[in-house]
XYZ file of C-alpha atoms in Angstrom:
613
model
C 0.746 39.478 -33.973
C 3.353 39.265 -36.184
C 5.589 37.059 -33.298
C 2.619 34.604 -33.731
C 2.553 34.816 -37.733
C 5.976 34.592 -38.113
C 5.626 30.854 -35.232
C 2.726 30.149 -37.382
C 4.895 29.859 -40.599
C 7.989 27.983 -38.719
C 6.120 25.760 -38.168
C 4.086 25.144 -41.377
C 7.373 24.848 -43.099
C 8.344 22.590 -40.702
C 5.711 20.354 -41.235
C 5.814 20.870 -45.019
C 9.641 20.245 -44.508
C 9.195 16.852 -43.022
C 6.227 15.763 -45.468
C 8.717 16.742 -48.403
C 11.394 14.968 -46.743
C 9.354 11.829 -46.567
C 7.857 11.996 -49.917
C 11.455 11.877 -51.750
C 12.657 8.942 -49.404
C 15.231 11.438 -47.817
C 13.474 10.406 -44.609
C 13.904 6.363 -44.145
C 12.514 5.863 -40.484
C 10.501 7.614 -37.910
C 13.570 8.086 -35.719
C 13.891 10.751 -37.736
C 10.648 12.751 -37.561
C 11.106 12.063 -33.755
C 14.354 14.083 -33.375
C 13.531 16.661 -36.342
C 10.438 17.695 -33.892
C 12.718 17.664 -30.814
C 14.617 20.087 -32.667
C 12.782 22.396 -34.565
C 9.399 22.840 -31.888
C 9.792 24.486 -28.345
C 8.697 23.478 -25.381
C 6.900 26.127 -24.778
C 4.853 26.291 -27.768
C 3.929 22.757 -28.420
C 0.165 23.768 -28.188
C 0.746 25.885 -31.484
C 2.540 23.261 -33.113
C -0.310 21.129 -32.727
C -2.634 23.280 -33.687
C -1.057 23.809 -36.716
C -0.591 20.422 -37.281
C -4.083 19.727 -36.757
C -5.096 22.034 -39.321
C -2.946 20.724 -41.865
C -3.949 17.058 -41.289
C -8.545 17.883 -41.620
C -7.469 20.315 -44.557
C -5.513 17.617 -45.955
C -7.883 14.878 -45.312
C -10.361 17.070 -46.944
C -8.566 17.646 -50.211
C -8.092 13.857 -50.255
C -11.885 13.281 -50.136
C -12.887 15.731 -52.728
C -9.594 15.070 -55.459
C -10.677 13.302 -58.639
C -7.609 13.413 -60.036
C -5.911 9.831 -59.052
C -2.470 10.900 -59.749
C -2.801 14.427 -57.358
C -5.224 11.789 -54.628
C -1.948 9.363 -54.131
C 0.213 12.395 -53.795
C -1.899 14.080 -51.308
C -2.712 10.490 -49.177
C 0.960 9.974 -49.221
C 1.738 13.579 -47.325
C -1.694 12.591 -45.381
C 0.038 9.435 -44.409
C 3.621 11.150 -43.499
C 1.642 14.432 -41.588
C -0.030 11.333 -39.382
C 3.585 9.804 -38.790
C 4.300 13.139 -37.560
C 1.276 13.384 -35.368
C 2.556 9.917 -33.611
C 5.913 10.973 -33.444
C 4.924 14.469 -31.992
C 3.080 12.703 -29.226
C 6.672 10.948 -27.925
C 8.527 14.387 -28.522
C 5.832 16.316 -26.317
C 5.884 13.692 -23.536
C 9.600 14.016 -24.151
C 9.807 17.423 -23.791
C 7.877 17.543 -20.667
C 10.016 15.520 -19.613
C 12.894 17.746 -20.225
C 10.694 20.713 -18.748
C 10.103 18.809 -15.228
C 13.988 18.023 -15.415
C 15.361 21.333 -16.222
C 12.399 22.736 -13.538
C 14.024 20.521 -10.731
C 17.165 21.114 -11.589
C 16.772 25.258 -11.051
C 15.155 24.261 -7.473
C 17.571 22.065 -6.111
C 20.650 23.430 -6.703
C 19.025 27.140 -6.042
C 17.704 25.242 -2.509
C 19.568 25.701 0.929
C 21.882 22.358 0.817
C 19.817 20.642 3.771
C 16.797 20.887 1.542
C 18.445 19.576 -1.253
C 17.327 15.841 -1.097
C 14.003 16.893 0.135
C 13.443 19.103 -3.194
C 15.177 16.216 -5.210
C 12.643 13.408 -3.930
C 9.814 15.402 -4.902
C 11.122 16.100 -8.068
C 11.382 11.722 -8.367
C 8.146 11.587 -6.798
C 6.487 8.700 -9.078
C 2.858 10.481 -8.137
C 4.010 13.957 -10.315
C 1.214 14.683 -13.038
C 4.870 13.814 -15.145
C 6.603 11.047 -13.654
C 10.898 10.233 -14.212
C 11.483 7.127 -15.589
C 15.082 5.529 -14.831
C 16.884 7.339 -17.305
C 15.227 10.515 -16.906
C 16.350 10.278 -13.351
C 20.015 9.733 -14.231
C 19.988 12.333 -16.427
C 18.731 14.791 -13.315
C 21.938 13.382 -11.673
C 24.019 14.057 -13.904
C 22.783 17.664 -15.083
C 23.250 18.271 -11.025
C 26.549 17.027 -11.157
C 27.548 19.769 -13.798
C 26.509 22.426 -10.902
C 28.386 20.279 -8.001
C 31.591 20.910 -5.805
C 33.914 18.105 -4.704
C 31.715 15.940 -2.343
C 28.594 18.124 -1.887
C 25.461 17.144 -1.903
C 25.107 17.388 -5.766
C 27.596 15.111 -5.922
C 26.330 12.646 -3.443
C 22.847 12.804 -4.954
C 24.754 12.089 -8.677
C 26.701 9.151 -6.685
C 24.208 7.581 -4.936
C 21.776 7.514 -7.957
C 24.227 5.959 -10.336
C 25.003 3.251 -7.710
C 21.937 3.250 -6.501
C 20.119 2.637 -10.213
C 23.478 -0.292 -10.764
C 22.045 -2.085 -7.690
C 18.546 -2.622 -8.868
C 19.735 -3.568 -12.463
C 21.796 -6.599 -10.403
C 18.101 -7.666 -8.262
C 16.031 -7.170 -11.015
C 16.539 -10.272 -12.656
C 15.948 -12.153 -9.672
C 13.390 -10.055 -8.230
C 10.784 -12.921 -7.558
C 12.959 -16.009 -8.001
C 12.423 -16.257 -4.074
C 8.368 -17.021 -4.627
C 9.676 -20.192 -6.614
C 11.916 -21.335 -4.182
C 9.832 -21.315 -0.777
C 6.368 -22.606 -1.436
C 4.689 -22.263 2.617
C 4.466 -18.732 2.262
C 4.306 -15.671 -0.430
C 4.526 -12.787 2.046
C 7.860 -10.894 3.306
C 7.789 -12.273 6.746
C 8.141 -15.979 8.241
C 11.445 -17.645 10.182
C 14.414 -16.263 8.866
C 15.572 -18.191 5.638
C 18.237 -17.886 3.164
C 15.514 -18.341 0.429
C 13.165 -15.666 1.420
C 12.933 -12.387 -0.641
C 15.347 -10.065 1.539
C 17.986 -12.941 1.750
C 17.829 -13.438 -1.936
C 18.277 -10.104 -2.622
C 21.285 -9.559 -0.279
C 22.768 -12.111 -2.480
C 22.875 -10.250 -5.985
C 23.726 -6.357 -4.339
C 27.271 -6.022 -3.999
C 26.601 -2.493 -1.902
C 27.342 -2.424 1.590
C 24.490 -0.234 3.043
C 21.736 -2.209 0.956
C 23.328 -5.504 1.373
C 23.465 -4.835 5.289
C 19.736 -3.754 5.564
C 18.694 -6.931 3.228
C 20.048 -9.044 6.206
C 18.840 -7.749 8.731
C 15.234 -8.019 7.913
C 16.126 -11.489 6.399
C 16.782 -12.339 10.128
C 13.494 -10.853 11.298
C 15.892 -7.883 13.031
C 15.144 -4.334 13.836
C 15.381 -1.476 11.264
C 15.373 1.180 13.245
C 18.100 -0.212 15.275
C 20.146 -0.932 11.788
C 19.657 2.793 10.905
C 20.692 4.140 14.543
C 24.143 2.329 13.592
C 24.949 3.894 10.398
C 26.728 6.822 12.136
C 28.840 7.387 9.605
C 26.392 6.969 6.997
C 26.778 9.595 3.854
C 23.989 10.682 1.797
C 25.318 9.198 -1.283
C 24.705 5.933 0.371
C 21.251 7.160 1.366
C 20.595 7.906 -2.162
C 21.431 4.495 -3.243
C 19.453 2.663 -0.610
C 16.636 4.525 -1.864
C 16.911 3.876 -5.480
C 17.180 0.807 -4.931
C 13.963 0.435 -2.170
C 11.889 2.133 -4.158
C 11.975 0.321 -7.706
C 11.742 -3.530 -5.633
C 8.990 -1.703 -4.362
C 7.476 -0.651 -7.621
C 8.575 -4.023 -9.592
C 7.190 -6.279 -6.818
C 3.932 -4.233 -7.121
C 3.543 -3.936 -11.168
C 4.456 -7.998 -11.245
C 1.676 -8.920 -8.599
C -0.381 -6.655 -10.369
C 0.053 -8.882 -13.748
C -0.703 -12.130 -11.103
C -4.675 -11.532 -11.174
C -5.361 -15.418 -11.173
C -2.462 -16.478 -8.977
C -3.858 -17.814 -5.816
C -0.326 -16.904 -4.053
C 0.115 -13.598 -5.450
C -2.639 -11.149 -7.151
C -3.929 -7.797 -5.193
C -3.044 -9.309 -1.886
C 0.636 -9.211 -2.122
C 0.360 -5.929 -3.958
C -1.360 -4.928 -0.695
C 1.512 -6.401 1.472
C 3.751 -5.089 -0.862
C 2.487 -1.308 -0.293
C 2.394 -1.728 3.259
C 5.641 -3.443 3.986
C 8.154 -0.718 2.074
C 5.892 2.315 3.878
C 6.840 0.090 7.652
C 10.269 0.033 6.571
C 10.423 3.747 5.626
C 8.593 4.684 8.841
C 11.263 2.283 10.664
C 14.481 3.922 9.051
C 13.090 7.271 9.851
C 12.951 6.361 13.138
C 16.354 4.917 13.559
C 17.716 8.486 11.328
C 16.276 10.314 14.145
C 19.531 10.765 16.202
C 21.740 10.929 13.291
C 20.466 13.477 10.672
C 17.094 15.619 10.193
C 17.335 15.420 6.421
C 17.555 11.516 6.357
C 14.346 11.548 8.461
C 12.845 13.544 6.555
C 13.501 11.633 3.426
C 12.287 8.756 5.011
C 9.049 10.310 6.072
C 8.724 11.489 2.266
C 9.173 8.522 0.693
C 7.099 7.011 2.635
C 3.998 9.100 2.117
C 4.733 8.678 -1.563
C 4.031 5.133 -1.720
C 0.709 5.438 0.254
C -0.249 8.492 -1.501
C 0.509 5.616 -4.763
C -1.477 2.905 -2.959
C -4.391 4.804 -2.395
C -5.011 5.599 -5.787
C -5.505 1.581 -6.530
C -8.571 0.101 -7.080
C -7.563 -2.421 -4.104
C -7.058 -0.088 -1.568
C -8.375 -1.824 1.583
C -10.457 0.575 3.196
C -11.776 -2.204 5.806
C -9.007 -3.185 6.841
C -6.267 -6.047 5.353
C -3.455 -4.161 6.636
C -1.705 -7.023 8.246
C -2.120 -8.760 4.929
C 1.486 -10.826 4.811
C 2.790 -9.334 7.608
C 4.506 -10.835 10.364
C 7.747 -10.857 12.285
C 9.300 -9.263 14.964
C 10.416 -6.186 13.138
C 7.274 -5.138 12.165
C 5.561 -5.315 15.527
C 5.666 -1.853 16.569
C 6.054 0.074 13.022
C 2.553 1.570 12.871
C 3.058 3.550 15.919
C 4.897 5.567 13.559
C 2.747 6.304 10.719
C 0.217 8.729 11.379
C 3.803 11.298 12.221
C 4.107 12.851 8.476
C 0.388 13.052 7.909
C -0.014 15.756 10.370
C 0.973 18.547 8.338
C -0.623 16.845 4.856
C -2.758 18.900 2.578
C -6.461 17.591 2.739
C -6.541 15.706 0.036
C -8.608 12.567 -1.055
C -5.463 10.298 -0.535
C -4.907 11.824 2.745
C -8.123 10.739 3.696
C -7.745 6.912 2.579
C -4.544 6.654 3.946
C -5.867 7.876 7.184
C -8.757 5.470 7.055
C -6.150 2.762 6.993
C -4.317 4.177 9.913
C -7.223 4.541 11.797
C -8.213 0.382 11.265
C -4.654 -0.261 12.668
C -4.875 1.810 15.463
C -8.019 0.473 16.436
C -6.670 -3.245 15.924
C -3.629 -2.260 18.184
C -6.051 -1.271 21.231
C -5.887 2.643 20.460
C -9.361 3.347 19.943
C -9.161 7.138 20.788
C -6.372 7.450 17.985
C -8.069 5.369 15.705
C -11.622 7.930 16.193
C -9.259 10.794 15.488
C -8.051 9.506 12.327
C -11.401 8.520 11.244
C -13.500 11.244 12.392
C -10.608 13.648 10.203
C -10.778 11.042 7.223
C -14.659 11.239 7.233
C -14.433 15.126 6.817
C -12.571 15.228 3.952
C -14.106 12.597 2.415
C -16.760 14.223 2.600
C -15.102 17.397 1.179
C -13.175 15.426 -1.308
C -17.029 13.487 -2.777
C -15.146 10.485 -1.938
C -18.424 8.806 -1.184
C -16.901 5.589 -0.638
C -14.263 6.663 1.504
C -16.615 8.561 3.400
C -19.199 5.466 4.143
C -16.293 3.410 5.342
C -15.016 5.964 7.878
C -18.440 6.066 9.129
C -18.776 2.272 9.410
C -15.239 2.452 10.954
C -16.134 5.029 13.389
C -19.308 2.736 14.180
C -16.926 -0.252 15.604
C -14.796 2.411 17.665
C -17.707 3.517 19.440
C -19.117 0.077 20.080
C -15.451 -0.675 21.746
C -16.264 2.524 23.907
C -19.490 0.970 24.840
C -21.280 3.893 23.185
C -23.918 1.524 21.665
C -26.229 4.236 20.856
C -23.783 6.370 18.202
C -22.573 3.016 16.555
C -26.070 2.511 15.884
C -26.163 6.113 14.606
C -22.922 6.025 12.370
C -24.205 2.386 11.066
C -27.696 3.462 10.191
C -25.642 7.012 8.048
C -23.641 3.923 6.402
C -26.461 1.882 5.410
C -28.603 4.672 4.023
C -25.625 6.408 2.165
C -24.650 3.147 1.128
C -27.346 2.413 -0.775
C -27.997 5.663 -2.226
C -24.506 5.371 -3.818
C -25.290 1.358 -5.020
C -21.711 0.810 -2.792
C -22.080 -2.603 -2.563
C -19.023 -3.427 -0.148
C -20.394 0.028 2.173
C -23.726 -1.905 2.396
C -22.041 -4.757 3.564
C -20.589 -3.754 6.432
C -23.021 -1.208 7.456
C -25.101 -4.229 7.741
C -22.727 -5.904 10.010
C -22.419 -3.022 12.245
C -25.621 -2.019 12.506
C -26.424 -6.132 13.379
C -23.384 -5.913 15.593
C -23.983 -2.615 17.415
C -27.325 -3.578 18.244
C -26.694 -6.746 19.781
C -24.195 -5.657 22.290
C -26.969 -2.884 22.937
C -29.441 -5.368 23.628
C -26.990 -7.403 25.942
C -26.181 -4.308 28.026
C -30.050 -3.862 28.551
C -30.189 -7.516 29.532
C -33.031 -7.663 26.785
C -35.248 -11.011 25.796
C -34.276 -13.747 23.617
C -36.303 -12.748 21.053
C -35.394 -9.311 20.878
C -32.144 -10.173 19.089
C -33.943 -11.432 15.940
C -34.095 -8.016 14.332
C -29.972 -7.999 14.682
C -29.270 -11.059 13.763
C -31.004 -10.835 10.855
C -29.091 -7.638 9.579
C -25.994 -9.600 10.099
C -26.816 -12.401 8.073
C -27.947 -10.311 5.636
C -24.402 -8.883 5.371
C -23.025 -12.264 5.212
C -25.200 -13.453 2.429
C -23.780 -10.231 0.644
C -20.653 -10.722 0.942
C -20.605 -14.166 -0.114
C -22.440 -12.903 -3.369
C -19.745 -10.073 -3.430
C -16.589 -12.555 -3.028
C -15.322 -10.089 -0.146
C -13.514 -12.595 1.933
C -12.561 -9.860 4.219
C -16.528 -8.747 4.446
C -17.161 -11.874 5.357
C -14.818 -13.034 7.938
C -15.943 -9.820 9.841
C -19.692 -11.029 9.308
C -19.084 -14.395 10.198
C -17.058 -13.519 13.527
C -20.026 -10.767 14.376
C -22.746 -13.348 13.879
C -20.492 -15.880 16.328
C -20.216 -12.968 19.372
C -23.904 -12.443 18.986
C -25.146 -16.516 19.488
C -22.468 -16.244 21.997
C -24.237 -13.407 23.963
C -27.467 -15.160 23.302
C -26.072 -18.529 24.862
C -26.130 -20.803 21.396
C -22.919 -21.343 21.879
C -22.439 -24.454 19.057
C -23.814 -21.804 16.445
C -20.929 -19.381 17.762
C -18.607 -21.957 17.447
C -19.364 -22.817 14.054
C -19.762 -18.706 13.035
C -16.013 -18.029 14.780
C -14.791 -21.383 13.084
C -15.919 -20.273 9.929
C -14.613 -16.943 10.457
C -11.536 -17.541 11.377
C -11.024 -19.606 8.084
C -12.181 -16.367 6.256
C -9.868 -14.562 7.609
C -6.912 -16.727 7.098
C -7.718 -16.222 3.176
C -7.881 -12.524 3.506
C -4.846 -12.829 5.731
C -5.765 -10.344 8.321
C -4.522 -11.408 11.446
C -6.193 -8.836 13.651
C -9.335 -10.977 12.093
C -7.965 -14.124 12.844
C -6.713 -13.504 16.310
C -10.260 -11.885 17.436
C -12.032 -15.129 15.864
C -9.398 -17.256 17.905
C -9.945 -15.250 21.166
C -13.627 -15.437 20.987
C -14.210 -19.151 19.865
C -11.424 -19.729 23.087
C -13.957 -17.967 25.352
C -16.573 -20.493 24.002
C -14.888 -23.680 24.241
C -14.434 -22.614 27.737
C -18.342 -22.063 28.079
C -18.986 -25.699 26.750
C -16.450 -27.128 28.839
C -14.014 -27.957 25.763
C -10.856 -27.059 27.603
C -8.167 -28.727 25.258
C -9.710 -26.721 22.262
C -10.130 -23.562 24.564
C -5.824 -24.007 25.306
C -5.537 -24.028 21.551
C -7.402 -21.404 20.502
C -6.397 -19.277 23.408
C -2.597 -20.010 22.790
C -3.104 -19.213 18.808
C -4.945 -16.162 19.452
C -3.021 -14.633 22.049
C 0.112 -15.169 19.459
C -1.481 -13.301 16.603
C -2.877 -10.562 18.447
C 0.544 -9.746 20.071
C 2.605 -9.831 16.906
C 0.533 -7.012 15.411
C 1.025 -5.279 18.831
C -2.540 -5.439 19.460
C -3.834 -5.552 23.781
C -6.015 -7.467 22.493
C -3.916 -10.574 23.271
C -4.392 -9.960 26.827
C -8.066 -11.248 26.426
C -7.016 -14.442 25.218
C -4.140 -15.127 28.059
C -5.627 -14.304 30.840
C -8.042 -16.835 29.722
C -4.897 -19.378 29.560
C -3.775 -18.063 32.863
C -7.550 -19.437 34.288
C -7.416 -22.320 32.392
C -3.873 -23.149 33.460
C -5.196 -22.426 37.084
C -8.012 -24.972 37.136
C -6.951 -27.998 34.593
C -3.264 -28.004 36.725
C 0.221 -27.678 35.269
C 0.231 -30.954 33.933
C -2.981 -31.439 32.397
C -2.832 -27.849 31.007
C 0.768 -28.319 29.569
C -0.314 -31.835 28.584
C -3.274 -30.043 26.490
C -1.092 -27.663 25.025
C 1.193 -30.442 23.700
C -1.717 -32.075 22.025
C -2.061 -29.238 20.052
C 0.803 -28.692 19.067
C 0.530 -29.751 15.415
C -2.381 -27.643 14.491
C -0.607 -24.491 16.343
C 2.934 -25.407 14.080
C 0.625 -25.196 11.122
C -0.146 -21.256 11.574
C 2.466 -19.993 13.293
C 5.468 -22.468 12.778
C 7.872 -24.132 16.027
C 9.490 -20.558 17.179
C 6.001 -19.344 17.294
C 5.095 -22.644 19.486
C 7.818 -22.390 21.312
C 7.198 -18.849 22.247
C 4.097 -19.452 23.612
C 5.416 -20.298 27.326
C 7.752 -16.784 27.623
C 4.397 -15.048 25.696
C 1.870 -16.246 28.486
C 4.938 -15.310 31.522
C 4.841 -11.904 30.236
C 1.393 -11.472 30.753
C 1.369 -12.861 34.220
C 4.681 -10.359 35.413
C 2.091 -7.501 33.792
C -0.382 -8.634 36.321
């Protein structure tokens, strides 16, 4: 007791110290109270403080409120006034002393951790999803507090090195973070033909670092990652550091100035999206190429890369039907979700864990992997569940409706769809309804057209599919409603009204251009090819074939063998001449999406299939 009484009057004469202070002008500016209450509270009993603090403002607000006296009422609303200058100022000293705690907390584990588990403990201690985030300073600071505890070129010291150098190559990109977007004006994503004015290229520019400036390049020319990492044999963990630092806060500044874009057509949530997704690849990539070089790189790669989905799924834009390919294309990125799912594994089972495995699960399922793509929804949907992630939970099972329809298991889509529309509408989730709608529509055609069932039978699901559609228009979910549109387009098509599928797929593959999905857009493309060959439009069939084949296999997807063994027939029965001869024709509208390399990679894309045959 007498411990607390004897806290309980330091800090009243603090208080009364500082009030005092202020009342006799010995205290000019608020700078002041701030490091006074650094000083003279501890960080372990701030609650007290506050308490007290608390007290003394209501009693003093009270005394105030009853005083008649006007003399002894300015006096006591002037220390009213300073004890609420202290109340603001003790809010930055507690967040600063947290701070500190965090800090001096890290500090004990990693230099108390076995050296290979140094980094790891150091990244989590950076982690920008702690309940008490490091800003920049804070995380030079760590450095250099290590650095106290370090021997010539360990690992303190490399962490201390590669921060510093790390934190000086940002501070040279920042200013030109997004000067690319002004200078290129087809395209606001990361990928595209190489160019010296795209974002990596511009970046390369400003770095004076060798490790970042090197990787900058090489995705500016659309080359490999992991290959770039499996070269940096001699790599030290210093320059590790740095290449991280500097990663992560593009990363973060790309996001937080998209984020302020809400009304710009060309940037907004969308690029945030592609933002999100591209650094995770590129993590996933480098931890691939660390593989046979060092464990603890890999690792860090793996963490970091988990840390900024773990941050993604927390935003309100979090795509949870799909928009993954969102800005994404390139050579590089081809193969990069194979990766992904590898640090989840071992995960806690946590409401993040589930939306990031949602979004794994779409991309699997887009890139032909529908038994993977089950997994990871069939585990999302359980701790969803667990989680009360209701929203989370009806997309998994509107998910896990589409992966059973590409099974042919008509009957559990129908069952999954139907859980999604009635859970949907219990929760009012608007978006959940939506596509429940769609699959439910979708599932039940392709039931009907395996039971070789009536015309008229289809009514029922084609209704429920342009009932999604209307919803989605009236929701503005472009994404919603290229999948509607392209549903309602297989389902004339299966009926034989093939100019209403064309005009559906049309329409849908628009759509999805807007969302920028390309798993969206090459399905669309594939399908409207197969109907164009149906009505006999062959020149329109060799361009939507040839466009849809191309987008499928730059996301990696088998989809893309649909659409060229179609070109393969075609080729076959127009002749060489009259196919190529079609192909030239339309070549302007294919330049349009997918520029001349893609064009011109057409002929080697459609000889790969046919060696595969």
């Amino acid at each position: 007791m007498s411990d607390s009484l004897s806290l309980r009057d330091k800090y009243l004469a603090l208080i009364s110290e500082i009030v005092e202070a202020t009342l006799k002008g010995k205290i000019s500016s608020v700078e002041q109270v701030y490091q006074m209450l650094l000083k003279g509270v501890s960080v372990d009993t701030g609650e007290v403080f506050e308490m007290i603090l608390g007290e003394q403002v209501s009693s003093t607000q009270l005394s105030v409120d009853s005083e008649k006296d006007e003399l002894k009422k300015a006096k006591l609303t002037r220390s009213l006034r300073a004890m609420k200058t202290i109340q603001t100022q003790w809010q930055r000293a507690e967040e600063q002393n947290k701070a500190s705690a965090v800090t001096a907390s890290a500090i004990r584990e990693i230099i108390t951790a076995e050296s290979d588990k140094q980094l790891g403990v150091f990244l989590r201690a950076v982690d920008p999803n702690q309940k008490q985030p490091l800003n920049i300073q804070q995380i030079q600071q760590l450095a250099k507090s290590l650095q106290q505890y370090a021997q010539a070129d360990s690992n303190l010291q490399q962490i201390y090195d590669g921060v510093n150098r790390g934190i000086a190559s940002w501070q040279r990109i920042q200013d030109n973070l997004v000067s690319w977007m002004y200078e290129r004006q087809e395209t606001m994503g990361f990928g595209g033909a190489p160019s010296e004015s795209g974002p990596w290229a511009t970046w390369a520019k400003h770095v004076k670092s060798e490790i970042p400036q090197a990787l900058f390049k090489t995705l500016a020319a659309e080359k490999s990652a992991i290959e770039f990492a499996e070269q940096q044999r001699a790599l030290k963990l210093s320059d590790w550091v740095e290449l991280a630092i500097v990663l992560q806060y593009i990363q973060r500044g790309l996001v937080h100035w998209f984020d302020q874009q809400p009304y710009n057509v060309k940037a907004g949530s969308k690029l945030s999206i592609s933002t999100f997704l591209t650094f995770a690849v590129i993590w996933s990539l480098l931890a691939n190429g660390f593989q046979s070089i060092s464990k603890m790189y890999t690792d860090g790669c793996w963490q970091i890369m988990i840390q900024i989905l773990r941050t993604f799924s927390q935003r309100q834009y979090f795509p949870l039907y799909g928009g993954i390919f969102a800005s994404f294309s390139g050579n590089y990125l081809r193969d990069a979700l194979n990766y992904l799912d590898e640090p989840l594994r071992n995960a806690e089972g946590t409401q993040e864990k589930a939306r990031i495995l949602t979004l794994l699960g779409y991309s699997q399922r887009a890139m032909g992997q529908n038994q993977r793509a089950k997994g990871f929804h069939t585990e999302a949907l359980e701790i969803a569940r667990s989680a009360g992630d209701r929203t989370c939970e009806i997309a998994n099972l509107n998910h896990l409706s589409r992966s059973c329809v590409e099974e042919k298991d008509y009957s559990e889509a129908i069952n999954y769809s139907q859980r999604a529309l009635i859970f949907s509408r219990q929760a009012g989730d608007k978006v959940g309804e939506e596509n429940a709608l769609v699959n439910l529509g979708y599932s039940e055609v392709m039931n009907l057209q395996q039971e070789d069932a009536e015309a008229d039978s289809y009514e029922m699901p084609i209704n429920y599919l342009q009932q999604g559609l209307k919803l989605s228009e009236q929701l503005g979910d472009i994404q919603g409603k290229a999948l509607c549109l392209s549903s309602l387009g297989i389902a004339y098509q299966v009926i034989g009204e093939l100019q209403l599928a064309v005009t559906n797929l049309e329409a849908g593959f628009q759509a999805a251009q807007v969302a920028g999905d390309l798993y969206s857009q090459g399905l669309n493309l594939s399908h409207l090819a197969a109907t164009n060959y149906s009505l006999a439009n062959f020149e329109r069939a060799v361009y939507t074939a040839s466009l849809g084949m191309y987008l499928l296999n730059q996301i990696a997807s088998r989809e893309w063998h649909k659409a060229a063994s179609l070109l393969v027939r075609l080729e076959s029965q127009l002749g060489e001449n009259s196919f190529q001869q079609a192909l030239t024709q339309s070549r302007p509208r294919i330049i349009a999406v997918i520029g001349v390399d893609g064009y011109d990679y057409l002929p080697q894309l459609l000889e790969d299939y046919k060696r595969e045959l």
